Amino acid sequence: MSYVIAVAGKGGVGKSTLSALLVRALSERAGEIVLAVDADPNANLGDKLGVKVERTIGQLREDLLKRADEISGGGSKQDAVMYQLRLAMMEGEKFDLVTMGRQEGRGCYCYINNLLRTFLDEVMDSYRYVVIDNEAGMEHLSRRTCQRMDMLVVVSDPTAVGLTTARRILELAKEMEVQFAHSMLVISRTGDGLPDTLFKAVEEAGFESWTMLPYDERVEELAVAGRPLTELPRKSKAAAAVLEIAEQMR
Ligand SMILES: Nc1ncnc2c1ncn2[C@@H]1O[C@H](COP(=O)(O)OP(=O)(O)OP(=O)(O)O)[C@@H](O)[C@H]1O
Ligand SMILES: [Mg+2]
């Protein structure tokens, strides 16, 4: 069975940055290809991983809907759909990437969504590690890509308000009966340490574990230059911190 990691949090806290660095850290540690899933409709995990996304699941869904009659009967046609889906996966050196994209039209997608779900479950099972980069907010965690996860990671900025949001996201995940075995709070873009005033909020957030992902100038430089995080030196502050985070994922 694969180890599924879902990365969530409010907008702009560093979810995709953590996801991209986790993909590299996990694949290097395990010596295996990791599956990266970009579940944010405003997809950019591909950019951060340095691959050009040619096809999203959203686009594929549109194509399939147009050909719904053709694919609604018979096993071999379903196999053809699965084949198409595999083509929508981008291959990097140390990872494969699935980009969910947007659901574009308003047609009846139930049948196709079911097919896609079956495919994704099947695909996920064949990787040791799956890292899902989610859109800001939580609602979609109960859907499609995140039915079962081993580690729910919520990223927060180092502020009291941010930590309250992280706590709410965890509470919501529990209310929605999202299944996760473990939960981890990652406080991103920290300075040398955490201000004393925040420790109480961290405690109250109720995560099984928490850790810091320091602010790293080199991450910022790459973002400004539009370069992928695969170029981030492994000894940089953020990469080193993510290596330690990955250590907790086994
Ligand atoms: N540890 C870090 N050090 C320096 N800059 C960082 C760090 N983490 C993230 N950033 C920068 O913060 C910005 C937002 O990061 P990122 O895109 O990872 O956030 P996000 O939570 O995925 O955002 P969104 O909600 O829009 O998907 C980016 O410019 C990124 O380069
Ligand atoms: Mg993002």
mmCIF file of N, CA, C and O in Angstrom, residues 185-237:
data_model
loop_
_atom_site.group_PDB
_atom_site.id
_atom_site.type_symbol
_atom_site.label_atom_id
_atom_site.label_comp_id
_atom_site.label_asym_id
_atom_site.label_seq_id
_atom_site.Cartn_x
_atom_site.Cartn_y
_atom_site.Cartn_z
ATOM 1 N N LEU A 185 1.568 19.622 11.629
ATOM 2 C CA LEU A 185 1.508 21.052 11.351
ATOM 3 C C LEU A 185 2.901 21.507 10.914
ATOM 4 O O LEU A 185 3.882 21.223 11.604
ATOM 5 N N VAL A 186 2.974 22.171 9.779
ATOM 6 C CA VAL A 186 4.253 22.722 9.335
ATOM 7 C C VAL A 186 4.144 24.237 9.331
ATOM 8 O O VAL A 186 3.332 24.810 8.602
ATOM 9 N N ILE A 187 4.931 24.880 10.164
ATOM 10 C CA ILE A 187 4.907 26.338 10.236
ATOM 11 C C ILE A 187 5.988 26.846 9.294
ATOM 12 O O ILE A 187 7.176 26.592 9.494
ATOM 13 N N SER A 188 5.522 27.528 8.259
ATOM 14 C CA SER A 188 6.416 27.851 7.153
ATOM 15 C C SER A 188 6.949 29.269 7.247
ATOM 16 O O SER A 188 6.325 30.152 7.815
ATOM 17 N N ARG A 189 8.070 29.469 6.606
ATOM 18 C CA ARG A 189 8.721 30.773 6.547
ATOM 19 C C ARG A 189 8.976 31.353 7.930
ATOM 20 O O ARG A 189 8.703 32.512 8.201
ATOM 21 N N THR A 190 9.509 30.521 8.804
ATOM 22 C CA THR A 190 9.865 30.987 10.143
ATOM 23 C C THR A 190 11.264 31.598 10.100
ATOM 24 O O THR A 190 12.036 31.356 9.173
ATOM 25 N N GLY A 191 11.558 32.379 11.143
ATOM 26 C CA GLY A 191 12.911 32.907 11.299
ATOM 27 C C GLY A 191 13.727 31.872 12.052
ATOM 28 O O GLY A 191 13.562 30.671 11.840
ATOM 29 N N ASP A 192 14.598 32.316 12.946
ATOM 30 C CA ASP A 192 15.455 31.385 13.673
ATOM 31 C C ASP A 192 14.681 30.437 14.565
ATOM 32 O O ASP A 192 15.050 29.304 14.767
ATOM 33 N N GLY A 193 13.614 30.910 15.124
ATOM 34 C CA GLY A 193 12.805 30.053 15.988
ATOM 35 C C GLY A 193 11.394 30.562 15.985
ATOM 36 O O GLY A 193 11.058 31.458 15.220
ATOM 37 N N LEU A 194 10.592 29.974 16.850
ATOM 38 C CA LEU A 194 9.197 30.406 16.923
ATOM 39 C C LEU A 194 9.055 31.389 18.087
ATOM 40 O O LEU A 194 9.555 31.119 19.176
ATOM 41 N N PRO A 195 8.400 32.525 17.889
ATOM 42 C CA PRO A 195 8.212 33.452 19.007
ATOM 43 C C PRO A 195 7.453 32.758 20.141
ATOM 44 O O PRO A 195 6.536 31.974 19.881
ATOM 45 N N ASP A 196 7.864 33.036 21.386
ATOM 46 C CA ASP A 196 7.236 32.394 22.556
ATOM 47 C C ASP A 196 5.719 32.500 22.535
ATOM 48 O O ASP A 196 5.010 31.574 22.926
ATOM 49 N N THR A 197 5.245 33.635 22.046
ATOM 50 C CA THR A 197 3.802 33.885 22.090
ATOM 51 C C THR A 197 3.009 32.902 21.231
ATOM 52 O O THR A 197 1.801 32.770 21.390
ATOM 53 N N LEU A 198 3.683 32.207 20.327
ATOM 54 C CA LEU A 198 2.936 31.316 19.419
ATOM 55 C C LEU A 198 2.827 29.877 19.935
ATOM 56 O O LEU A 198 2.029 29.098 19.424
ATOM 57 N N PHE A 199 3.620 29.538 20.951
ATOM 58 C CA PHE A 199 3.634 28.144 21.380
ATOM 59 C C PHE A 199 2.265 27.643 21.840
ATOM 60 O O PHE A 199 1.879 26.507 21.564
ATOM 61 N N LYS A 200 1.545 28.540 22.510
ATOM 62 C CA LYS A 200 0.220 28.133 23.009
ATOM 63 C C LYS A 200 -0.696 27.793 21.820
ATOM 64 O O LYS A 200 -1.388 26.773 21.827
ATOM 65 N N ALA A 201 -0.667 28.671 20.807
ATOM 66 C CA ALA A 201 -1.509 28.441 19.621
ATOM 67 C C ALA A 201 -1.125 27.143 18.910
ATOM 68 O O ALA A 201 -1.986 26.418 18.405
ATOM 69 N N VAL A 202 0.166 26.848 18.922
ATOM 70 C CA VAL A 202 0.633 25.601 18.290
ATOM 71 C C VAL A 202 0.069 24.403 19.054
ATOM 72 O O VAL A 202 -0.473 23.460 18.471
ATOM 73 N N GLU A 203 0.168 24.473 20.385
ATOM 74 C CA GLU A 203 -0.379 23.401 21.224
ATOM 75 C C GLU A 203 -1.861 23.212 20.957
ATOM 76 O O GLU A 203 -2.352 22.103 20.759
ATOM 77 N N GLU A 204 -2.569 24.343 20.966
ATOM 78 C CA GLU A 204 -4.024 24.294 20.839
ATOM 79 C C GLU A 204 -4.497 23.822 19.477
ATOM 80 O O GLU A 204 -5.629 23.373 19.321
ATOM 81 N N ALA A 205 -3.622 23.943 18.502
ATOM 82 C CA ALA A 205 -4.031 23.537 17.145
ATOM 83 C C ALA A 205 -4.335 22.036 17.085
ATOM 84 O O ALA A 205 -5.113 21.588 16.254
ATOM 85 N N GLY A 206 -3.727 21.270 17.988
ATOM 86 C CA GLY A 206 -4.129 19.875 18.154
ATOM 87 C C GLY A 206 -3.540 18.865 17.173
ATOM 88 O O GLY A 206 -4.091 17.779 16.989
ATOM 89 N N PHE A 207 -2.420 19.189 16.569
ATOM 90 C CA PHE A 207 -1.798 18.236 15.644
ATOM 91 C C PHE A 207 -0.953 17.233 16.409
ATOM 92 O O PHE A 207 -0.437 17.530 17.489
ATOM 93 N N GLU A 208 -0.804 16.066 15.795
ATOM 94 C CA GLU A 208 -0.007 15.013 16.405
ATOM 95 C C GLU A 208 1.459 15.456 16.527
ATOM 96 O O GLU A 208 2.131 15.135 17.499
ATOM 97 N N SER A 209 1.942 16.157 15.524
ATOM 98 C CA SER A 209 3.309 16.667 15.583
ATOM 99 C C SER A 209 3.361 18.018 14.870
ATOM 100 O O SER A 209 2.451 18.363 14.122
ATOM 101 N N TRP A 210 4.412 18.758 15.136
ATOM 102 C CA TRP A 210 4.576 20.025 14.408
ATOM 103 C C TRP A 210 6.048 20.295 14.179
ATOM 104 O O TRP A 210 6.911 19.779 14.895
ATOM 105 N N THR A 211 6.298 21.075 13.160
ATOM 106 C CA THR A 211 7.683 21.375 12.836
ATOM 107 C C THR A 211 7.766 22.701 12.085
ATOM 108 O O THR A 211 6.745 23.262 11.708
ATOM 109 N N MET A 212 8.984 23.178 11.885
ATOM 110 C CA MET A 212 9.157 24.473 11.210
ATOM 111 C C MET A 212 9.859 24.281 9.869
ATOM 112 O O MET A 212 10.743 23.435 9.735
ATOM 113 N N LEU A 213 9.431 25.082 8.914
ATOM 114 C CA LEU A 213 10.108 25.134 7.608
ATOM 115 C C LEU A 213 10.597 26.563 7.449
ATOM 116 O O LEU A 213 9.812 27.470 7.204
ATOM 117 N N PRO A 214 11.906 26.778 7.656
ATOM 118 C CA PRO A 214 12.405 28.157 7.732
ATOM 119 C C PRO A 214 12.302 28.928 6.417
ATOM 120 O O PRO A 214 12.282 28.325 5.339
ATOM 121 N N TYR A 215 12.239 30.212 6.548
ATOM 122 C CA TYR A 215 12.323 31.080 5.378
ATOM 123 C C TYR A 215 13.682 30.840 4.733
ATOM 124 O O TYR A 215 14.699 30.766 5.401
ATOM 125 N N ASP A 216 13.678 30.698 3.415
ATOM 126 C CA ASP A 216 14.908 30.390 2.699
ATOM 127 C C ASP A 216 15.029 31.340 1.500
ATOM 128 O O ASP A 216 14.219 31.271 0.570
ATOM 129 N N GLU A 217 16.053 32.196 1.541
ATOM 130 C CA GLU A 217 16.236 33.188 0.467
ATOM 131 C C GLU A 217 16.323 32.501 -0.893
ATOM 132 O O GLU A 217 15.869 33.036 -1.896
ATOM 133 N N ARG A 218 16.906 31.317 -0.906
ATOM 134 C CA ARG A 218 17.125 30.662 -2.210
ATOM 135 C C ARG A 218 15.818 30.169 -2.814
ATOM 136 O O ARG A 218 15.690 30.082 -4.037
ATOM 137 N N VAL A 219 14.866 29.838 -1.947
ATOM 138 C CA VAL A 219 13.531 29.478 -2.458
ATOM 139 C C VAL A 219 12.921 30.702 -3.125
ATOM 140 O O VAL A 219 12.373 30.628 -4.235
ATOM 141 N N GLU A 220 13.051 31.819 -2.448
ATOM 142 C CA GLU A 220 12.508 33.076 -2.976
ATOM 143 C C GLU A 220 13.193 33.459 -4.294
ATOM 144 O O GLU A 220 12.526 33.826 -5.266
ATOM 145 N N GLU A 221 14.498 33.316 -4.333
ATOM 146 C CA GLU A 221 15.234 33.655 -5.561
ATOM 147 C C GLU A 221 14.764 32.816 -6.748
ATOM 148 O O GLU A 221 14.568 33.334 -7.848
ATOM 149 N N LEU A 222 14.572 31.524 -6.504
ATOM 150 C CA LEU A 222 14.117 30.651 -7.595
ATOM 151 C C LEU A 222 12.717 31.050 -8.048
ATOM 152 O O LEU A 222 12.425 31.076 -9.243
ATOM 153 N N ALA A 223 11.857 31.382 -7.059
ATOM 154 C CA ALA A 223 10.483 31.786 -7.409
ATOM 155 C C ALA A 223 10.505 33.050 -8.261
ATOM 156 O O ALA A 223 9.816 33.140 -9.284
ATOM 157 N N VAL A 224 11.318 33.995 -7.868
ATOM 158 C CA VAL A 224 11.403 35.264 -8.602
ATOM 159 C C VAL A 224 11.906 35.016 -10.023
ATOM 160 O O VAL A 224 11.390 35.562 -10.997
ATOM 161 N N ALA A 225 12.889 34.126 -10.139
ATOM 162 C CA ALA A 225 13.475 33.860 -11.454
ATOM 163 C C ALA A 225 12.632 32.888 -12.286
ATOM 164 O O ALA A 225 12.949 32.620 -13.443
ATOM 165 N N GLY A 226 11.562 32.340 -11.689
ATOM 166 C CA GLY A 226 10.743 31.371 -12.416
ATOM 167 C C GLY A 226 11.461 30.049 -12.638
ATOM 168 O O GLY A 226 11.214 29.345 -13.611
ATOM 169 N N ARG A 227 12.348 29.715 -11.712
ATOM 170 C CA ARG A 227 13.090 28.461 -11.823
ATOM 171 C C ARG A 227 12.463 27.402 -10.906
ATOM 172 O O ARG A 227 11.916 27.732 -9.848
ATOM 173 N N PRO A 228 12.562 26.127 -11.279
ATOM 174 C CA PRO A 228 11.960 25.076 -10.444
ATOM 175 C C PRO A 228 12.742 24.807 -9.149
ATOM 176 O O PRO A 228 13.955 25.054 -9.090
ATOM 177 N N LEU A 229 12.027 24.277 -8.184
ATOM 178 C CA LEU A 229 12.656 23.977 -6.889
ATOM 179 C C LEU A 229 13.579 22.768 -6.957
ATOM 180 O O LEU A 229 14.318 22.501 -5.999
ATOM 181 N N THR A 230 13.536 22.059 -8.070
ATOM 182 C CA THR A 230 14.482 20.952 -8.239
ATOM 183 C C THR A 230 15.907 21.491 -8.289
ATOM 184 O O THR A 230 16.863 20.748 -8.105
ATOM 185 N N GLU A 231 16.042 22.801 -8.499
ATOM 186 C CA GLU A 231 17.387 23.417 -8.522
ATOM 187 C C GLU A 231 17.830 23.889 -7.135
ATOM 188 O O GLU A 231 18.940 24.405 -6.990
ATOM 189 N N LEU A 232 16.958 23.743 -6.162
ATOM 190 C CA LEU A 232 17.336 24.203 -4.809
ATOM 191 C C LEU A 232 18.430 23.292 -4.245
ATOM 192 O O LEU A 232 18.258 22.070 -4.205
ATOM 193 N N PRO A 233 19.563 23.872 -3.830
ATOM 194 C CA PRO A 233 20.627 23.022 -3.279
ATOM 195 C C PRO A 233 20.121 22.214 -2.083
ATOM 196 O O PRO A 233 19.350 22.718 -1.264
ATOM 197 N N ARG A 234 20.567 20.969 -2.008
ATOM 198 C CA ARG A 234 20.066 20.089 -0.943
ATOM 199 C C ARG A 234 20.466 20.563 0.451
ATOM 200 O O ARG A 234 19.872 20.167 1.437
ATOM 201 N N LYS A 235 21.509 21.372 0.498
ATOM 202 C CA LYS A 235 21.947 21.843 1.823
ATOM 203 C C LYS A 235 21.239 23.124 2.237
ATOM 204 O O LYS A 235 21.471 23.641 3.334
ATOM 205 N N SER A 236 20.421 23.673 1.360
ATOM 206 C CA SER A 236 19.753 24.930 1.713
ATOM 207 C C SER A 236 18.828 24.684 2.908
ATOM 208 O O SER A 236 18.440 23.549 3.190
ATOM 209 N N LYS A 237 18.490 25.782 3.581
ATOM 210 C CA LYS A 237 17.715 25.665 4.825
ATOM 211 C C LYS A 237 16.408 24.907 4.626
ATOM 212 O O LYS A 237 16.064 24.003 5.390
#
